[in-house]
Amino acid sequence: MAPRGSSHWSTRARLGGRLFCNGASRSIDPLFFGDAMLGLMMDYPLTLTTFLERARRFHGKKEIVSRTATGIHRYTYKDYVQRVDRLAGALKMLGVNQGDRVATFAWNSFRHFEIYFAVPCMGAVTHTVNARLYHDQLAYIFNHAGDRVVFVDASLLPVFEKIRPQLKTIQHVIVMADDGKPVDPKVGLDYEALLADAPAHFDYPVLDERTASGMCYTSGTTGHPKAVVYSHRAIVLHTLAAATTGLLGIEEGDTILSIVPMFHANAWGLPYTAMMVGAKMVWPGPFLQPADLAPLIEQERVTCIGGVPTIIGALYQYLKQAPGKHSMSSLRRVIVGGSACPPNLMMGFKNDFGVWITHAWGMTETTPLGSVCVLKSTFAGLPPEDQFRIRLTQGLPSPLVEARIMSEAGQELPWDGVAFGELQVRGPWVISAYFDDPRNAECFQDGWFRTGDVATIDGEGFIQLVDRTKDVVKSGGEWISSVELENAIMLHPDVQEAAVIGVYHPKWQERPLACVVPKEGATLTSAMILEFLKGKVATWWLPNDVVFIEGVPKTSVGKFDKKVLRERFKAHPWPEA
Ligand code: ADP
């Protein structure tokens, strides 16, 4: 922490990528560095505390609504900020210091939202832990992060108790219960009791904007999960960008329902964006079934939802099955990301509810908004089918984020919409190193972050993800996009979902195998799928076989888990050519 007014704060400037500080080098003219003139604006730290204070001053009347185990909980930002103050004080009383990691093991709720600000604004680090991970991954994550305190939802205690004996650094367990019953002291401290005993006022420290504010682990599809550490500065800049109409276009009048969990890449920044603009916030708790979400959207007049395609797709199917049961007339923005938005979901939302889905790409490592698809006004004259095709891309890099695509040989590829290579990005909310991880060297190239995604970029700058480097089918030295094949198959009216994997082939190294889930009651054959694909993809991309499965396995955040399918079908016998 640096006190405001120190030489560090008053004269620091970053020029040409180098840090200049005339506090350290007195011989430099305070206004000039070489030929460059120093701007004379305040070097005001970009910290989350400014958002908290803004909400306190300007948005006290706005509501925060949570679905809890005992019904709907409702209060205002005024109540919220007061409880955040108490929570920060309570943590201080427990001995939490700057830089300490404070974990959450919780669903989306008002208490989780309180932690989201109390912890970083007091100088500690909110570490959101994905409650759906395997037990050994969870134990690894808590220990690797060195968490001192953990907030646990009462409903998640049975899971937490299973891993608790393996946790080496936790000193305090704080239980968040909805039923008002006292928490067994042998299990942990009671969140509400802690707040009740804490002072009403808290003096927030002035933080360096580069102070860590949060921490989140990637899902760890291979090896241990990797730790991403966010700074206040990164989150503030990300929030400012997210609110703009070129990205998510979130404003004060919005009512946001974050279906995406708060432990998944900062709930895509929605909690911060809501706080900055003073939007009404709705938290679904653990109730993520369509039958729970639909009435919540209707009753709270939700305008903006965000979720992965599997969850938004399930919601859409549910609404379709009971037309008119729930009004979606308040919705104006549906943000879908985390995996590619299927064309039928995009079209369905437009046709049935009049909303174009906003398709976004991002990663835990990119805070997450790396790119968002918003059509340019210059596309207005394009035929509808071309506009639709563009909507399905991952869009333009976010402001301040730079993107490039690289060949396997390390050459930058042209932006022609055809050449595809590894997507690399850099920017103020892109990771510069994983926390305490030996794999750092392989994840960066000349100051760019290697995303592990394979993409094209077209002449307009629109990114289209073709695959992940580990999912792309390597056939005879050429790459086949498993995602493109899946999308083409999912256009079949009798297909519920489909995943394509590369399976060993003696001649071609790998060939595509389509794993298809038929819609209930539909009868499909391999020949029908292959016939349907003809003319939609290059002939040499056609899968060598189709298998029918009961469901595509999903990861902890609802994405297709292709490694399970790869394992299941690794010895799949190819039909005779
Ligand atoms: P992981 O899936 O590895 O647990 P993330 O949740 O951070 O971690 O997911 C990041 C990955 O999700 C990206 O690298 C990309 O492969 C995929 N992804 C995110 N958004 C999209 C999108 N709109 N379309 C396709 N893939 C996406």
Coordinates of C-alpha atoms and ligand atoms in Angstrom, one line a residue:
M1 CA 0.0 0.0 0.0
A2 CA 1.3 3.4 -0.8
P3 CA -0.2 6.5 0.9
R4 CA -1.7 9.0 -1.5
G5 CA 0.6 11.9 -2.0
S6 CA 3.8 9.9 -1.8
S7 CA 6.3 10.5 -4.6
H8 CA 5.2 7.1 -6.0
W9 CA 1.6 8.3 -6.5
S10 CA 2.3 11.8 -7.6
T11 CA 4.8 11.3 -10.3
R12 CA 4.6 7.8 -11.6
A13 CA 4.1 7.4 -15.3
R14 CA 4.4 4.4 -17.7
L15 CA 5.8 5.4 -21.0
G16 CA 6.8 3.1 -23.9
G17 CA 6.3 0.1 -21.7
R18 CA 8.9 1.1 -19.1
L19 CA 8.2 2.3 -15.6
F20 CA 9.5 5.8 -14.9
C21 CA 9.5 7.1 -11.4
N22 CA 11.1 10.4 -10.7
G23 CA 10.9 9.6 -7.0
A24 CA 13.6 7.1 -7.7
S25 CA 15.6 9.2 -10.2
R26 CA 15.8 12.8 -9.1
S27 CA 17.9 13.9 -12.1
I28 CA 15.0 13.6 -14.5
D29 CA 12.9 16.7 -15.2
P30 CA 9.6 16.2 -13.5
L31 CA 7.7 17.0 -16.7
F32 CA 9.8 15.4 -19.4
F33 CA 11.2 11.9 -20.0
G34 CA 13.5 12.1 -22.9
D35 CA 11.4 13.8 -25.6
A36 CA 8.1 12.7 -24.1
M37 CA 6.0 15.1 -22.0
L38 CA 4.3 13.8 -18.9
G39 CA 0.5 14.3 -18.7
L40 CA -0.5 16.4 -15.8
M41 CA -3.5 14.3 -14.7
M42 CA -3.9 12.9 -11.2
D43 CA -2.4 9.4 -10.8
Y44 CA -5.6 8.3 -9.1
P45 CA -5.5 4.6 -8.2
L46 CA -8.1 2.4 -10.0
T47 CA -9.5 0.4 -7.2
L48 CA -12.8 -1.3 -6.4
T49 CA -13.3 0.9 -3.4
T50 CA -14.3 3.7 -5.8
F51 CA -17.2 1.5 -7.0
L52 CA -18.3 0.7 -3.4
E53 CA -18.3 4.4 -2.5
R54 CA -20.2 5.3 -5.7
A55 CA -22.9 2.8 -4.8
R56 CA -23.1 4.2 -1.3
R57 CA -23.5 7.7 -2.5
F58 CA -25.6 7.3 -5.6
H59 CA -27.5 4.0 -5.7
G60 CA -28.7 3.5 -2.2
K61 CA -32.3 2.9 -3.3
K62 CA -31.5 0.2 -5.9
E63 CA -32.5 -3.3 -5.0
I64 CA -30.5 -6.5 -4.7
V65 CA -32.6 -9.7 -4.8
S66 CA -31.6 -13.2 -3.9
R67 CA -33.3 -16.5 -4.2
T68 CA -32.5 -18.4 -1.0
A69 CA -33.4 -21.7 0.6
T70 CA -36.2 -19.9 2.5
G71 CA -37.6 -17.7 -0.2
I72 CA -36.8 -14.4 -1.8
H73 CA -34.4 -12.1 0.1
R74 CA -34.6 -8.4 -0.8
Y75 CA -32.6 -5.4 0.3
T76 CA -31.1 -2.2 -1.1
Y77 CA -27.6 -1.1 -2.0
K78 CA -27.8 1.1 1.1
D79 CA -28.2 -2.0 3.3
Y80 CA -25.6 -3.8 1.2
V81 CA -22.9 -1.3 1.6
Q82 CA -23.5 -1.1 5.4
R83 CA -23.1 -4.9 5.6
V84 CA -19.9 -4.7 3.4
D85 CA -18.5 -2.3 5.9
R86 CA -19.3 -4.6 8.8
L87 CA -17.9 -7.6 6.9
A88 CA -14.6 -5.8 6.2
G89 CA -14.4 -4.9 10.0
A90 CA -15.2 -8.5 11.0
L91 CA -12.4 -9.9 8.8
K92 CA -10.0 -7.4 10.3
M93 CA -11.0 -8.6 13.8
L94 CA -10.3 -12.1 12.7
G95 CA -6.8 -11.1 11.8
V96 CA -7.1 -10.9 8.0
N97 CA -4.3 -8.8 6.6
Q98 CA -3.5 -7.3 3.3
G99 CA -2.7 -9.9 0.7
D100 CA -4.4 -12.7 2.6
R101 CA -6.5 -15.0 0.5
V102 CA -10.1 -15.3 1.6
A103 CA -11.9 -18.1 -0.2
T104 CA -15.6 -18.5 -1.1
F105 CA -17.3 -21.8 -1.6
A106 CA -20.7 -20.6 -2.5
W107 CA -23.5 -20.1 -5.0
N108 CA -24.6 -16.7 -6.3
S109 CA -26.2 -14.8 -3.5
F110 CA -26.2 -11.4 -1.8
R111 CA -23.7 -12.6 0.9
H112 CA -21.3 -13.8 -1.8
F113 CA -21.8 -10.4 -3.4
E114 CA -20.9 -8.7 -0.1
I115 CA -17.7 -10.7 0.1
Y116 CA -16.9 -9.7 -3.5
F117 CA -16.3 -6.1 -2.3
A118 CA -15.5 -6.4 1.4
V119 CA -12.5 -8.5 0.9
P120 CA -10.7 -6.6 -1.9
C121 CA -11.6 -3.2 -0.5
M122 CA -9.9 -4.1 2.8
G123 CA -6.8 -5.1 0.8
A124 CA -7.2 -8.9 0.9
V125 CA -7.9 -11.3 -2.0
T126 CA -11.2 -12.9 -2.8
H127 CA -10.6 -16.4 -4.0
T128 CA -13.7 -17.9 -5.6
V129 CA -13.6 -21.7 -5.6
N130 CA -15.6 -23.7 -8.1
A131 CA -17.9 -25.8 -5.9
R132 CA -18.4 -28.3 -8.7
L133 CA -14.8 -29.5 -9.0
Y134 CA -13.5 -32.9 -7.9
H135 CA -12.5 -33.3 -4.3
D136 CA -8.8 -33.7 -4.9
Q137 CA -8.8 -30.6 -7.2
L138 CA -10.5 -28.7 -4.5
A139 CA -8.0 -29.6 -1.8
Y140 CA -5.2 -28.7 -4.2
I141 CA -6.7 -25.3 -4.9
F142 CA -7.3 -24.3 -1.3
N143 CA -3.8 -25.4 -0.3
H144 CA -2.0 -23.9 -3.3
A145 CA -3.8 -20.6 -2.8
G146 CA -2.9 -20.7 0.9
D147 CA -6.4 -19.5 1.9
R148 CA -6.7 -18.4 5.5
V149 CA -10.4 -18.0 5.7
V150 CA -13.3 -19.6 3.8
F151 CA -16.9 -18.6 3.5
V152 CA -19.1 -21.7 2.9
D153 CA -22.7 -21.9 1.9
A154 CA -24.6 -24.1 4.4
S155 CA -25.9 -26.2 1.5
L156 CA -22.3 -26.9 0.4
L157 CA -21.1 -28.0 3.9
P158 CA -21.4 -31.7 3.2
V159 CA -18.9 -31.3 0.2
F160 CA -16.7 -29.0 2.2
E161 CA -16.5 -31.3 5.2
K162 CA -15.2 -34.1 2.9
I163 CA -12.2 -32.1 1.9
R164 CA -11.7 -30.2 5.1
P165 CA -9.2 -32.7 6.7
Q166 CA -6.9 -32.2 3.7
L167 CA -6.8 -28.3 4.1
K168 CA -3.6 -27.1 5.5
T169 CA -3.9 -23.3 5.7
I170 CA -7.5 -22.5 6.7
Q171 CA -7.9 -20.8 10.1
H172 CA -11.5 -19.8 10.0
V173 CA -14.5 -21.3 8.4
I174 CA -17.5 -19.0 8.1
V175 CA -20.9 -20.5 7.4
M176 CA -23.6 -18.7 5.4
A177 CA -27.0 -20.1 6.3
D178 CA -30.4 -18.9 5.2
D179 CA -32.5 -20.6 7.8
G180 CA -31.5 -18.4 10.7
K181 CA -30.6 -21.4 12.9
P182 CA -27.3 -20.9 14.9
V183 CA -24.3 -22.5 13.2
D184 CA -22.7 -25.3 15.2
P185 CA -19.4 -23.7 16.6
K186 CA -17.6 -27.0 15.9
V187 CA -18.3 -26.4 12.2
G188 CA -17.5 -22.8 12.0
L189 CA -18.5 -19.2 12.7
D190 CA -21.9 -17.8 11.8
Y191 CA -21.8 -15.1 9.0
E192 CA -24.7 -13.2 10.4
A193 CA -23.4 -13.3 14.0
L194 CA -20.0 -12.1 12.8
L195 CA -21.6 -9.1 11.1
A196 CA -23.8 -8.3 14.1
D197 CA -20.7 -8.1 16.3
A198 CA -18.6 -6.1 13.9
P199 CA -18.3 -2.3 14.0
A200 CA -20.6 -0.3 11.8
H201 CA -17.8 1.8 10.3
F202 CA -14.8 0.7 8.4
D203 CA -11.9 2.8 7.2
Y204 CA -10.8 1.4 3.9
P205 CA -7.1 1.6 3.1
V206 CA -5.8 3.5 0.1
L207 CA -4.6 0.7 -2.1
D208 CA -2.1 0.6 -4.9
E209 CA -4.2 -0.2 -8.0
R210 CA -1.9 -3.2 -8.8
T211 CA -2.8 -4.8 -5.5
A212 CA -4.4 -8.3 -6.0
S213 CA -8.1 -8.2 -5.6
G214 CA -9.2 -11.6 -6.6
M215 CA -8.1 -15.1 -7.6
C216 CA -9.7 -17.8 -9.6
Y217 CA -8.4 -21.2 -10.8
T218 CA -8.9 -22.5 -14.4
S219 CA -10.8 -25.8 -14.5
G220 CA -7.7 -27.8 -15.2
T221 CA -8.6 -30.0 -18.1
T222 CA -5.0 -31.2 -18.1
G223 CA -2.9 -31.3 -14.9
H224 CA -3.6 -29.2 -11.8
P225 CA -5.8 -26.1 -12.1
K226 CA -3.8 -22.9 -12.7
A227 CA -4.2 -19.8 -10.6
V228 CA -5.2 -16.5 -12.1
V229 CA -4.7 -13.4 -9.8
Y230 CA -6.6 -10.3 -10.7
S231 CA -5.6 -6.8 -9.8
H232 CA -7.9 -3.9 -8.8
R233 CA -6.7 -2.0 -11.9
A234 CA -7.5 -4.9 -14.2
I235 CA -11.0 -5.3 -12.8
V236 CA -11.8 -1.6 -12.9
L237 CA -10.7 -1.2 -16.5
H238 CA -12.6 -4.4 -17.4
T239 CA -15.7 -3.1 -15.7
L240 CA -15.5 0.3 -17.5
A241 CA -15.2 -1.5 -20.8
A242 CA -17.9 -4.1 -20.1
A243 CA -20.5 -1.4 -19.4
T244 CA -20.0 0.3 -22.8
T245 CA -22.5 -0.3 -25.6
G246 CA -19.8 -1.7 -27.8
L247 CA -19.5 -4.6 -25.3
L248 CA -22.3 -5.5 -22.9
G249 CA -24.0 -2.1 -22.8
I250 CA -25.1 -2.4 -19.1
E251 CA -26.7 0.6 -17.5
E252 CA -28.3 1.8 -14.3
G253 CA -31.8 0.9 -15.5
D254 CA -30.9 -2.7 -16.0
T255 CA -31.8 -5.7 -13.9
I256 CA -29.1 -8.3 -14.1
L257 CA -29.5 -12.0 -13.4
S258 CA -26.1 -13.6 -13.2
I259 CA -26.8 -17.3 -14.0
V260 CA -23.1 -17.7 -14.6
P261 CA -21.6 -18.7 -11.2
M262 CA -19.6 -16.1 -9.2
F263 CA -16.8 -18.8 -9.1
H264 CA -16.6 -18.9 -12.9
A265 CA -14.4 -16.1 -14.2
N266 CA -15.8 -13.4 -11.9
A267 CA -19.3 -14.2 -13.1
W268 CA -18.0 -12.5 -16.3
G269 CA -17.6 -9.3 -14.4
L270 CA -21.4 -8.8 -13.9
P271 CA -21.1 -8.1 -10.1
Y272 CA -18.6 -5.3 -10.7
T273 CA -20.5 -3.9 -13.7
A274 CA -23.8 -3.8 -11.8
M275 CA -22.1 -2.1 -8.8
M276 CA -20.4 0.5 -10.9
V277 CA -23.6 1.5 -12.8
G278 CA -26.0 0.9 -9.9
A279 CA -28.1 -1.8 -11.7
K280 CA -30.6 -3.9 -9.8
M281 CA -29.0 -7.3 -9.2
V282 CA -30.8 -10.6 -9.0
W283 CA -29.0 -13.7 -7.6
P284 CA -30.4 -17.2 -8.3
G285 CA -28.7 -19.0 -5.4
P286 CA -28.3 -22.7 -6.1
F287 CA -31.6 -22.8 -8.1
L288 CA -30.4 -23.0 -11.7
Q289 CA -33.0 -25.2 -13.2
P290 CA -35.1 -23.5 -16.0
A291 CA -38.2 -24.0 -13.9
D292 CA -36.6 -21.8 -11.2
L293 CA -35.0 -19.2 -13.5
A294 CA -38.0 -18.5 -15.7
P295 CA -40.3 -17.2 -13.0
L296 CA -37.4 -15.2 -11.4
I297 CA -36.9 -13.5 -14.8
E298 CA -40.6 -12.8 -15.1
Q299 CA -41.2 -11.6 -11.5
E300 CA -38.1 -9.4 -11.2
R301 CA -38.5 -8.0 -14.7
V302 CA -34.9 -9.0 -15.5
T303 CA -33.4 -7.2 -18.5
C304 CA -30.0 -8.9 -18.8
I305 CA -29.0 -12.5 -18.2
G306 CA -25.6 -14.2 -18.7
G307 CA -24.9 -17.9 -19.0
V308 CA -23.1 -20.7 -20.8
P309 CA -25.0 -22.2 -23.9
T310 CA -26.0 -25.4 -22.0
I311 CA -27.9 -23.5 -19.3
I312 CA -29.3 -20.8 -21.6
G313 CA -30.2 -23.6 -24.1
A314 CA -32.0 -25.6 -21.3
L315 CA -33.9 -22.4 -20.3
Y316 CA -34.9 -21.8 -24.0
Q317 CA -36.2 -25.4 -24.4
Y318 CA -38.2 -25.1 -21.2
L319 CA -39.8 -21.9 -22.3
K320 CA -40.6 -23.4 -25.7
Q321 CA -42.3 -26.3 -24.1
A322 CA -44.8 -24.1 -22.3
P323 CA -45.4 -21.2 -24.6
G324 CA -46.8 -18.1 -22.8
K325 CA -46.4 -19.6 -19.3
H326 CA -43.6 -17.1 -18.4
S327 CA -43.3 -13.7 -20.0
M328 CA -39.8 -12.8 -21.2
S329 CA -40.9 -9.4 -22.4
S330 CA -38.4 -7.6 -20.0
L331 CA -35.3 -9.2 -21.5
R332 CA -33.2 -7.0 -23.7
R333 CA -29.8 -8.7 -23.4
V334 CA -28.8 -12.3 -23.3
I335 CA -25.1 -12.9 -22.9
V336 CA -23.8 -16.3 -24.0
G337 CA -20.2 -17.4 -23.7
G338 CA -17.9 -20.0 -22.3
S339 CA -18.4 -22.1 -25.4
A340 CA -19.7 -21.4 -28.9
C341 CA -23.3 -20.3 -29.1
P342 CA -25.2 -22.8 -31.2
P343 CA -27.0 -21.2 -34.3
N344 CA -30.4 -22.6 -33.3
L345 CA -30.2 -21.1 -29.9
M346 CA -29.2 -17.7 -31.4
M347 CA -32.1 -17.9 -33.9
G348 CA -34.6 -19.3 -31.4
F349 CA -34.1 -16.4 -28.9
K350 CA -34.5 -13.9 -31.7
N351 CA -37.6 -15.5 -33.2
D352 CA -39.4 -16.3 -29.9
F353 CA -38.3 -13.5 -27.6
G354 CA -37.1 -10.8 -30.0
V355 CA -33.6 -10.7 -28.5
W356 CA -30.4 -11.2 -30.3
I357 CA -28.0 -13.1 -28.1
T358 CA -24.7 -11.3 -27.4
H359 CA -22.0 -13.8 -28.0
A360 CA -18.8 -13.3 -26.0
W361 CA -15.5 -15.0 -25.8
G362 CA -13.3 -15.1 -22.8
M363 CA -11.3 -17.1 -20.3
T364 CA -10.6 -17.0 -16.6
E365 CA -7.2 -15.6 -17.8
T366 CA -8.8 -12.7 -19.6
T367 CA -11.1 -11.5 -16.6
P368 CA -12.9 -12.7 -18.9
L369 CA -14.1 -10.4 -21.7
G370 CA -11.6 -11.0 -24.5
S371 CA -14.0 -10.3 -27.3
V372 CA -17.7 -9.6 -27.8
C373 CA -19.8 -9.8 -30.9
V374 CA -21.7 -6.5 -31.6
L375 CA -22.4 -5.9 -35.2
K376 CA -20.9 -2.8 -36.8
S377 CA -23.3 -0.2 -38.2
T378 CA -21.6 -0.6 -41.6
F379 CA -23.0 -4.2 -41.8
A380 CA -26.6 -2.9 -41.9
G381 CA -26.7 -3.4 -45.7
L382 CA -25.5 -7.0 -45.6
P383 CA -28.0 -9.8 -46.4
P384 CA -29.6 -11.2 -43.2
E385 CA -27.8 -14.6 -43.5
D386 CA -24.4 -12.8 -43.6
Q387 CA -25.3 -10.8 -40.5
F388 CA -26.5 -13.9 -38.8
R389 CA -23.2 -15.7 -39.6
I390 CA -21.3 -12.7 -38.1
R391 CA -23.4 -12.8 -34.9
L392 CA -22.2 -16.4 -34.4
T393 CA -18.5 -15.3 -34.4
Q394 CA -16.8 -14.4 -31.1
G395 CA -16.7 -10.8 -32.3
L396 CA -14.2 -8.0 -32.0
P397 CA -11.4 -7.9 -29.4
S398 CA -12.5 -5.8 -26.5
P399 CA -11.2 -2.2 -26.3
L400 CA -7.6 -2.3 -24.9
V401 CA -7.2 -6.0 -25.8
E402 CA -5.0 -6.8 -28.8
A403 CA -5.3 -10.1 -30.7
R404 CA -3.2 -12.0 -33.2
I405 CA -3.3 -15.5 -34.6
M406 CA -0.1 -17.6 -34.9
S407 CA 0.9 -20.6 -37.0
E408 CA 2.5 -23.7 -35.3
A409 CA 5.8 -22.4 -36.6
G410 CA 5.3 -19.1 -34.7
Q411 CA 4.5 -16.9 -37.7
E412 CA 1.7 -14.3 -37.5
L413 CA -1.2 -15.3 -39.8
P414 CA -3.2 -12.9 -42.0
W415 CA -6.6 -11.6 -41.0
D416 CA -8.5 -13.1 -44.0
G417 CA -11.1 -15.1 -42.2
V418 CA -9.6 -18.3 -43.6
A419 CA -6.1 -18.9 -42.1
F420 CA -6.4 -20.3 -38.6
G421 CA -3.9 -20.5 -35.9
E422 CA -3.5 -20.1 -32.1
L423 CA -5.2 -17.0 -30.8
Q424 CA -2.9 -14.9 -28.6
V425 CA -4.0 -11.8 -26.7
R426 CA -2.6 -9.0 -24.6
G427 CA -4.1 -6.2 -22.6
P428 CA -4.6 -4.7 -19.2
W429 CA -6.9 -7.5 -18.0
V430 CA -5.0 -10.3 -19.6
I431 CA -2.9 -12.6 -17.3
S432 CA 0.8 -11.9 -17.3
A433 CA 1.7 -15.0 -15.3
Y434 CA 0.0 -17.8 -13.4
F435 CA 0.5 -17.7 -9.6
D436 CA 3.3 -20.0 -8.5
D437 CA 3.2 -22.3 -11.5
P438 CA 6.0 -24.1 -13.3
R439 CA 4.0 -24.1 -16.6
N440 CA 4.3 -20.3 -17.1
A441 CA 7.0 -20.6 -19.7
E442 CA 4.9 -22.5 -22.2
C443 CA 1.8 -20.2 -21.8
F444 CA 3.3 -16.9 -23.1
Q445 CA 5.1 -15.9 -26.2
D446 CA 6.9 -12.5 -26.5
G447 CA 4.6 -10.8 -24.0
W448 CA 1.4 -12.3 -25.5
F449 CA -0.8 -14.8 -23.7
R450 CA -1.3 -18.1 -25.6
T451 CA -5.0 -18.9 -25.2
G452 CA -4.9 -22.5 -26.5
D453 CA -7.8 -21.6 -28.8
V454 CA -7.6 -21.8 -32.5
A455 CA -9.2 -19.0 -34.5
T456 CA -9.5 -17.1 -37.7
I457 CA -9.7 -13.3 -37.8
D458 CA -11.4 -11.6 -40.7
G459 CA -10.6 -8.4 -42.5
E460 CA -13.1 -6.5 -40.2
G461 CA -11.3 -7.9 -37.1
F462 CA -14.0 -10.4 -36.1
I463 CA -12.6 -13.4 -34.3
Q464 CA -14.0 -16.8 -35.1
L465 CA -13.0 -19.7 -32.8
V466 CA -12.4 -22.8 -34.8
D467 CA -11.4 -25.1 -31.9
R468 CA -9.2 -25.5 -28.9
T469 CA -5.7 -26.7 -29.8
K470 CA -6.3 -29.9 -27.9
D471 CA -9.7 -30.6 -29.5
V472 CA -8.9 -29.9 -33.2
V473 CA -8.8 -33.1 -35.2
K474 CA -5.3 -33.6 -36.7
S475 CA -5.9 -35.5 -39.9
G476 CA -2.9 -36.2 -42.2
G477 CA -1.1 -33.0 -41.1
E478 CA -4.2 -30.8 -41.6
W479 CA -6.6 -29.5 -39.0
I480 CA -10.3 -30.2 -38.9
S481 CA -12.4 -28.0 -36.7
S482 CA -14.5 -30.2 -34.3
V483 CA -16.6 -27.2 -33.4
E484 CA -17.6 -26.4 -37.0
L485 CA -18.6 -30.0 -37.5
E486 CA -20.7 -30.0 -34.3
N487 CA -22.5 -26.8 -35.3
A488 CA -23.3 -28.3 -38.7
I489 CA -24.6 -31.5 -37.1
M490 CA -26.7 -29.6 -34.5
L491 CA -28.6 -27.9 -37.3
H492 CA -30.3 -31.2 -37.9
P493 CA -33.8 -30.9 -36.6
D494 CA -33.7 -34.3 -34.8
V495 CA -30.3 -33.7 -33.1
Q496 CA -30.4 -32.6 -29.4
E497 CA -26.6 -32.1 -29.2
A498 CA -23.4 -33.4 -30.8
A499 CA -19.7 -33.5 -30.0
V500 CA -17.0 -34.4 -32.4
I501 CA -13.7 -35.9 -31.3
G502 CA -10.5 -36.9 -33.0
V503 CA -9.9 -40.7 -32.7
Y504 CA -6.7 -42.5 -33.7
H505 CA -6.6 -43.6 -37.4
P506 CA -3.8 -45.8 -38.7
K507 CA -3.5 -43.9 -42.0
W508 CA -4.5 -40.3 -41.1
Q509 CA -3.3 -40.1 -37.5
E510 CA -6.8 -38.9 -36.4
R511 CA -10.2 -38.8 -38.0
P512 CA -13.4 -37.2 -36.7
L513 CA -15.9 -39.3 -34.8
A514 CA -19.3 -37.7 -34.3
C515 CA -21.0 -38.4 -31.0
V516 CA -24.7 -37.5 -31.4
V517 CA -27.6 -37.3 -29.0
P518 CA -30.9 -37.6 -30.8
K519 CA -33.9 -35.6 -29.7
E520 CA -36.4 -37.6 -27.6
G521 CA -38.4 -39.9 -29.8
A522 CA -36.3 -39.3 -33.0
T523 CA -34.8 -42.1 -35.0
L524 CA -31.5 -41.3 -36.5
T525 CA -28.9 -43.3 -38.4
S526 CA -25.3 -42.6 -39.1
A527 CA -26.1 -42.4 -42.9
M528 CA -28.7 -39.7 -42.2
I529 CA -26.2 -37.5 -40.3
L530 CA -23.5 -37.9 -43.0
E531 CA -26.0 -37.2 -45.8
F532 CA -27.1 -34.1 -43.9
L533 CA -23.6 -32.8 -43.7
K534 CA -22.8 -33.2 -47.4
G535 CA -22.3 -29.8 -49.0
K536 CA -22.2 -28.1 -45.6
V537 CA -18.5 -29.0 -44.8
A538 CA -15.6 -30.0 -47.0
T539 CA -15.8 -33.6 -48.0
W540 CA -12.5 -34.6 -46.3
W541 CA -13.9 -33.2 -43.1
L542 CA -16.9 -35.6 -43.0
P543 CA -16.8 -37.8 -39.9
N544 CA -15.6 -41.3 -40.6
D545 CA -18.3 -42.6 -38.3
V546 CA -21.3 -41.5 -36.1
V547 CA -22.1 -43.0 -32.7
F548 CA -25.3 -42.3 -30.8
I549 CA -25.0 -41.5 -27.1
E550 CA -27.4 -40.6 -24.3
G551 CA -25.9 -37.2 -23.5
V552 CA -22.7 -35.3 -24.0
P553 CA -20.7 -35.3 -20.7
K554 CA -20.2 -31.8 -19.3
T555 CA -17.4 -30.2 -17.2
S556 CA -17.9 -28.4 -13.9
V557 CA -18.9 -25.3 -15.7
G558 CA -21.3 -26.9 -18.2
K559 CA -19.1 -27.2 -21.2
F560 CA -18.7 -30.4 -23.4
D561 CA -16.2 -32.6 -21.7
K562 CA -14.5 -34.2 -24.7
K563 CA -11.8 -35.9 -22.7
V564 CA -14.4 -38.3 -21.3
L565 CA -15.6 -39.0 -24.8
R566 CA -12.0 -39.4 -26.1
E567 CA -11.3 -41.9 -23.4
R568 CA -14.6 -43.8 -24.0
F569 CA -14.1 -44.1 -27.8
K570 CA -10.3 -44.2 -27.9
A571 CA -10.4 -47.7 -29.5
H572 CA -13.4 -47.1 -31.7
P573 CA -13.3 -49.4 -34.7
W574 CA -13.6 -47.4 -37.9
P575 CA -16.0 -48.9 -40.5
E576 CA -14.4 -50.2 -43.7
A577 CA -13.8 -47.4 -46.2
Ligands
ADP1 P1 -12.0 -23.7 -18.9 O1 -13.1 -24.0 -19.9 O2 -10.6 -24.1 -19.4 O3 -12.3 -24.2 -17.6 P2 -12.6 -21.0 -19.0 O4 -14.0 -21.1 -18.3 O5 -11.8 -19.9 -18.6 O6 -11.8 -22.2 -18.6 O7 -12.9 -21.1 -20.5 C1 -12.1 -20.6 -21.5 C2 -12.3 -21.3 -22.8 O8 -13.7 -21.4 -23.1 C3 -11.7 -20.5 -23.9 O9 -10.4 -20.7 -24.0 C4 -12.5 -21.1 -25.1 O10 -12.0 -22.3 -25.5 C5 -13.9 -21.4 -24.5 N1 -14.8 -20.3 -24.8 C6 -15.1 -19.2 -24.1 N2 -16.0 -18.5 -24.8 C7 -16.3 -19.1 -25.9 C8 -17.1 -18.8 -27.1 N3 -17.9 -17.8 -27.1 N4 -17.1 -19.7 -28.1 C9 -16.3 -20.8 -28.1 N5 -15.5 -21.1 -27.1 C10 -15.5 -20.3 -26.0

